[in-house]
XYZ file of C-alpha atoms in Angstrom:
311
model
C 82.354 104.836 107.834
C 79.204 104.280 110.106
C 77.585 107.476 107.834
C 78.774 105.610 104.366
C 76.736 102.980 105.609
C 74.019 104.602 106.850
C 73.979 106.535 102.999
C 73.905 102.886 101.790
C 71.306 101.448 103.616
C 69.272 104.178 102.736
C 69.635 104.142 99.065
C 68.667 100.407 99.247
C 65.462 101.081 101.680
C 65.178 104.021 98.580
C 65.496 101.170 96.374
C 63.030 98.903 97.711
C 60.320 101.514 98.520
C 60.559 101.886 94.852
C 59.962 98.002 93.857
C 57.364 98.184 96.279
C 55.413 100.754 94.709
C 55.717 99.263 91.569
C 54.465 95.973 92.716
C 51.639 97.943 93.821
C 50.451 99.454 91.035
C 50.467 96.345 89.025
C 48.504 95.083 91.570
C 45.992 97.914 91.173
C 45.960 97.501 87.572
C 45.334 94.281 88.299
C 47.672 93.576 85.094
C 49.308 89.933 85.588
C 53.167 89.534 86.080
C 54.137 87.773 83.082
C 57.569 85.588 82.076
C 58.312 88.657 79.558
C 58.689 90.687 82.302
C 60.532 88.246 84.752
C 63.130 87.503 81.976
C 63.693 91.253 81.595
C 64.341 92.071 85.212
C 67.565 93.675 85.820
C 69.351 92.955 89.250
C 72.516 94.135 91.300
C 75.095 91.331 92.318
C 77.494 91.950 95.266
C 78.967 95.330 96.822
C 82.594 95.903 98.305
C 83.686 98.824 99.917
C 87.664 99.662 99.616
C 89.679 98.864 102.719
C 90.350 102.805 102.948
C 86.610 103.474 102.732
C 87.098 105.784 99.463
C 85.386 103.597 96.834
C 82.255 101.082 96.698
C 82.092 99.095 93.988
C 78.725 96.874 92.925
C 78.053 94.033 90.051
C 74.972 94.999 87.935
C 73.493 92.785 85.145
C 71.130 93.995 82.591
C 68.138 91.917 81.750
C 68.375 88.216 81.721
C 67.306 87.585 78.531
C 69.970 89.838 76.996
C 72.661 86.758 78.373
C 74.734 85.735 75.669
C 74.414 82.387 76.207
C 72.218 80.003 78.425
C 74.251 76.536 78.634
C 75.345 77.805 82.169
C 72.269 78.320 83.647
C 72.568 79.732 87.473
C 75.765 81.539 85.754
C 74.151 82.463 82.518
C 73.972 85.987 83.947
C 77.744 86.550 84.461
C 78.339 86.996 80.753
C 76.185 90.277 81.126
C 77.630 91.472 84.081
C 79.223 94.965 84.471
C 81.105 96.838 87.894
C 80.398 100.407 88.661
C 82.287 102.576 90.746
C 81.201 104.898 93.775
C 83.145 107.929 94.998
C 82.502 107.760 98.508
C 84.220 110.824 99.206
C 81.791 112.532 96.621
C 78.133 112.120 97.334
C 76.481 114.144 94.643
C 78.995 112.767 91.807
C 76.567 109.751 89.804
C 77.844 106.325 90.314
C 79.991 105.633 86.626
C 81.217 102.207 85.083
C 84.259 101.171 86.317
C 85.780 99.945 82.714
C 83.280 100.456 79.932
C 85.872 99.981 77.316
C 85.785 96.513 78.278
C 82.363 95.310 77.217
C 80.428 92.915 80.189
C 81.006 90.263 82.036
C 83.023 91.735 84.680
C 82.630 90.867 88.587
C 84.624 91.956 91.783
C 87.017 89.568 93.398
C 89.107 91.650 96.510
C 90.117 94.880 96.881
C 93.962 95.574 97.711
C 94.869 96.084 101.385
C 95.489 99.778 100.339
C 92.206 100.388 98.110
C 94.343 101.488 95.259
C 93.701 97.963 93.214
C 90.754 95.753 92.420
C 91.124 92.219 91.252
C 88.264 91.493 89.379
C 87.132 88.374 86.566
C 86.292 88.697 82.962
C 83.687 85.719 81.389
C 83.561 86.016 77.699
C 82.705 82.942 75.842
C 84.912 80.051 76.749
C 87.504 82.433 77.963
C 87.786 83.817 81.883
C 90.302 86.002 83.110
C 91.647 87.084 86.429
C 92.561 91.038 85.883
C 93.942 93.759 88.013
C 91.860 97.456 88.111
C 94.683 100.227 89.243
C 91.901 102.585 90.439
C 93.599 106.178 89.874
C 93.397 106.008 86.378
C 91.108 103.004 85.774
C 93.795 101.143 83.822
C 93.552 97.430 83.533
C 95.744 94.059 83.431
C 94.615 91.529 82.032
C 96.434 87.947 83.673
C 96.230 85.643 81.437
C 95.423 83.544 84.377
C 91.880 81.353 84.657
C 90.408 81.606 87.844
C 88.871 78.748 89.645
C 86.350 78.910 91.903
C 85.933 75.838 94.201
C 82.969 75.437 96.345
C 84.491 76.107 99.571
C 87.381 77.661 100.078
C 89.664 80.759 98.379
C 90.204 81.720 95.070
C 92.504 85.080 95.613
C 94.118 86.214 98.577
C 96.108 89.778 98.792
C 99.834 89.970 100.518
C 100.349 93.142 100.269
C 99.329 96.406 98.123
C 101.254 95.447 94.898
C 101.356 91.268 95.489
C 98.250 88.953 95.608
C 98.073 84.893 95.472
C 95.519 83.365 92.850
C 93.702 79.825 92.812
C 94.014 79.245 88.402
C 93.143 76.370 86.461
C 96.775 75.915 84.643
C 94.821 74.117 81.092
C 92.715 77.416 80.908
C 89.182 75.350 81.319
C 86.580 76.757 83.012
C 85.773 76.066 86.545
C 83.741 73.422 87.190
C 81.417 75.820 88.751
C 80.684 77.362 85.615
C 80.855 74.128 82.853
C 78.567 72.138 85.268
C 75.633 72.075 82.858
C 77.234 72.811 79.570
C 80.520 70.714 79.895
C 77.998 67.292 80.372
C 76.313 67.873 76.952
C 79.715 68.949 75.395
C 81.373 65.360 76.485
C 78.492 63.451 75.681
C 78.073 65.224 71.455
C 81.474 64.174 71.381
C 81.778 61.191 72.580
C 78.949 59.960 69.961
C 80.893 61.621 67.219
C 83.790 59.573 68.096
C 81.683 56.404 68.356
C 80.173 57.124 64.670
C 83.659 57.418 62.991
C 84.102 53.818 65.050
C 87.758 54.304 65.253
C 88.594 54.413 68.576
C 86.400 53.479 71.845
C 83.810 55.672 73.298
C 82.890 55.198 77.021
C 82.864 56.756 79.781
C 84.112 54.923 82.953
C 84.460 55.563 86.407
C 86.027 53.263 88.509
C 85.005 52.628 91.894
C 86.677 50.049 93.776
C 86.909 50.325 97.852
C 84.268 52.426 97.363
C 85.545 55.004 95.888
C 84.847 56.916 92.681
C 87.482 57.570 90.497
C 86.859 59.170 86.935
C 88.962 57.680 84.113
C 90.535 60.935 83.474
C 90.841 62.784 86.636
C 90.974 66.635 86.495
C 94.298 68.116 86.266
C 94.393 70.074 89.040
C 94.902 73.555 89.907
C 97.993 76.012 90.502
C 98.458 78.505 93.680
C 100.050 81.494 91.514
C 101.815 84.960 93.271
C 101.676 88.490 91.155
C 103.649 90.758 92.053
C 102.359 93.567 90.131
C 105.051 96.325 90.256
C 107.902 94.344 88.771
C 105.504 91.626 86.826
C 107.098 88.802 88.261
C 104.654 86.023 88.797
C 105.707 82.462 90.922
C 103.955 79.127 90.734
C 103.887 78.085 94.858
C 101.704 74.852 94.797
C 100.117 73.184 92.346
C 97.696 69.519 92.540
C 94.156 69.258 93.700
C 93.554 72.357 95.756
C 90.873 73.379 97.450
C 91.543 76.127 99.890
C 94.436 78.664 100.939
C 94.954 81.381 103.008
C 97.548 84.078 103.417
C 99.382 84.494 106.669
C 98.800 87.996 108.059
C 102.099 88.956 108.167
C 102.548 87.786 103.891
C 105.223 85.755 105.027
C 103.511 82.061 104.411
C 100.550 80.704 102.987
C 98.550 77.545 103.677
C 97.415 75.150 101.457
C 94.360 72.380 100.907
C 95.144 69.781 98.733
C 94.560 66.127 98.173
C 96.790 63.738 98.873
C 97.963 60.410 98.145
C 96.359 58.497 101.243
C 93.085 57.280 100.485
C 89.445 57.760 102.056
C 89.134 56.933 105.572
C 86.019 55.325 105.822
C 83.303 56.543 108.036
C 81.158 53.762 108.818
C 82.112 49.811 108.406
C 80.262 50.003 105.051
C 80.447 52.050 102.197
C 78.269 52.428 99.063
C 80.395 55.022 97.493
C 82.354 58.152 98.363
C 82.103 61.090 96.022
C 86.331 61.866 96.559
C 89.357 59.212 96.088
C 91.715 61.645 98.219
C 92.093 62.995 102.014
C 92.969 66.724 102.203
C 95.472 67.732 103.632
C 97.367 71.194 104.739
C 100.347 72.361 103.755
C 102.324 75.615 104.646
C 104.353 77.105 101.571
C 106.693 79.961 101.930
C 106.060 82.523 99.581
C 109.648 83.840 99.540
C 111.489 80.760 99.843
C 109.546 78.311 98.196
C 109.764 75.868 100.422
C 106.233 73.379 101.124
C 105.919 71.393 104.230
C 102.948 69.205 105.601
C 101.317 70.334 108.630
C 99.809 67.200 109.622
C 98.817 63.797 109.241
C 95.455 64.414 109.863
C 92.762 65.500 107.447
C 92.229 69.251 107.182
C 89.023 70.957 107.435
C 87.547 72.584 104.515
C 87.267 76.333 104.855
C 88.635 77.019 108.153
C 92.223 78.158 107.450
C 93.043 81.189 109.988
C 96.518 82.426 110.883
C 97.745 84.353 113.454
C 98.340 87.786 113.998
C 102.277 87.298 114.011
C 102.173 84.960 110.636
């Protein structure tokens, strides 16, 4: 492993003495960088290496201004993102796509305990897709299932080499994450068309009493979903405002960040307004028995689920 690494770091020193000497000869030139050629910069995205150190696989987008759309901004370049896949065990053999039946807008999620799968997402148009890679012959399954990708906290978790636990959005939107900058402008266009027909009100409200926000229409939550990819079975284990989970080691159990019913706690004697209307709390769900129990009374810290070694 230590020489795989060493090969990599290498490659990306190669990489960067390569930028470098480009830079430099534009700056010999003395030819000005201009936006055309800042728009049509290519760039890699993140790297994983399979748990049994065979394969290394790496996001790379072509040029930015190829993106097929630009409502997203920061995440305009995922809908030109592809995978490619490295033999490690073959150092000559040329890095090759990982599915290029698929078109772009792939990017890696987790590799399976065992290396033999890669859960990966698919962004194309309004539509994104957790899938499963099956690595010996490149197959793919597609889900079904929209990720969601909260700020802090997990979005898939493996239990085993043929069973992994997904964070979805159960109405298919996309994340928030993603519609950030689009979804505003969407609301708003409609919201005036209603207002022109002048049937029915148009407003936008958002409630804050206590101190609190509260949006009029409140999001509908996400779902904690279980594949099991060898018999297709698939098991809803929590569902509600999520916004972290983790796996016990042993597969057994898996934690759970959610809102709950209590309200804000405040922090000081005053409060102008607080950005959430719920505490978080942890819950521990049994992924075989289906059974969900609260783990405190307390508020849980974002991002900071561990379990032991023993589940």
């Amino acid at each position: 492993m230590r020489g795989t690494i060493r090969a990599l770091v290498g490659a990306l020193m190669a990489l960067a003495c390569l930028a470098s000497a480009a830079q430099a000869e534009d700056a010999v030139s003395g030819r000005p960088v201009t936006i055309d050629d800042i728009v049509e910069l290519e760039a890699f995205g993140r790297a994983a290496i399979s748990p049994d150190g065979r394969w290394a696989v790496y996001e790379k987008r072509g040029a930015y201004d190829t993106a097929t759309r630009f409502d997203l901004a920061a995440r305009a370049p995922w809908t030109i993102m592809d995978l490619w896949l490295v033999d490690l065990s073959a150092p000559d053999q040329e890095p090759q796509r990982l599915l290029p039946e698929e078109g772009l807008g792939l990017q890696v999620v987790a590799w399976s305990p065992d290396g033999g799968r890669l859960l990966i997402s698919r962004l194309r148009g309004d539509e994104y897709e957790f899938g499963v890679v099956t690595i010996a012959d490149r197959s793919v399954i597609w889900t079904g299932l929209t990720p969601e990708t909260p700020p802090e906290g997990a979005s898939a978790e493996w239990v085993s080499a043929h069973e992994v636990v997904v964070l979805t959005r159960p109405d298919r939107s996309l994340p928030v994450l993603i519609r950030r900058f689009s979804g505003a402008q969407a609301r708003m266009t409609e919201a005036w068309r209603r207002s022109a027909l002048g049937r029915e009100p148009s407003r936008t409200l958002i409630d804050a009493r206590d101190g609190v926000v509260r949006p009029e229409t409140p999001d509908e939550g996400q779902a904690l979903v279980e594949l099991d990819l060898e018999t297709g079975r698939r098991r809803r284990l929590a569902e509600g405002r999520i916004s972290d989970f983790a796996v016990a080691p042993d597969g057994s159990a898996v934690a759970v960040v959610q809102a709950t019913d209590r309200p804000t706690l405040p922090l000081f004697k005053e409060i102008v307004a607080a950005m959430d209307d719920k505490k978080v709390a942890a819950r521990a769900a049994d992924i075989y028995g289906r059974v969900a129990q609260e783990m405190a009374a307390q508020d849980a810290a974002l991002d900071h689920l561990k379990g032991q070694a023993d589940g």
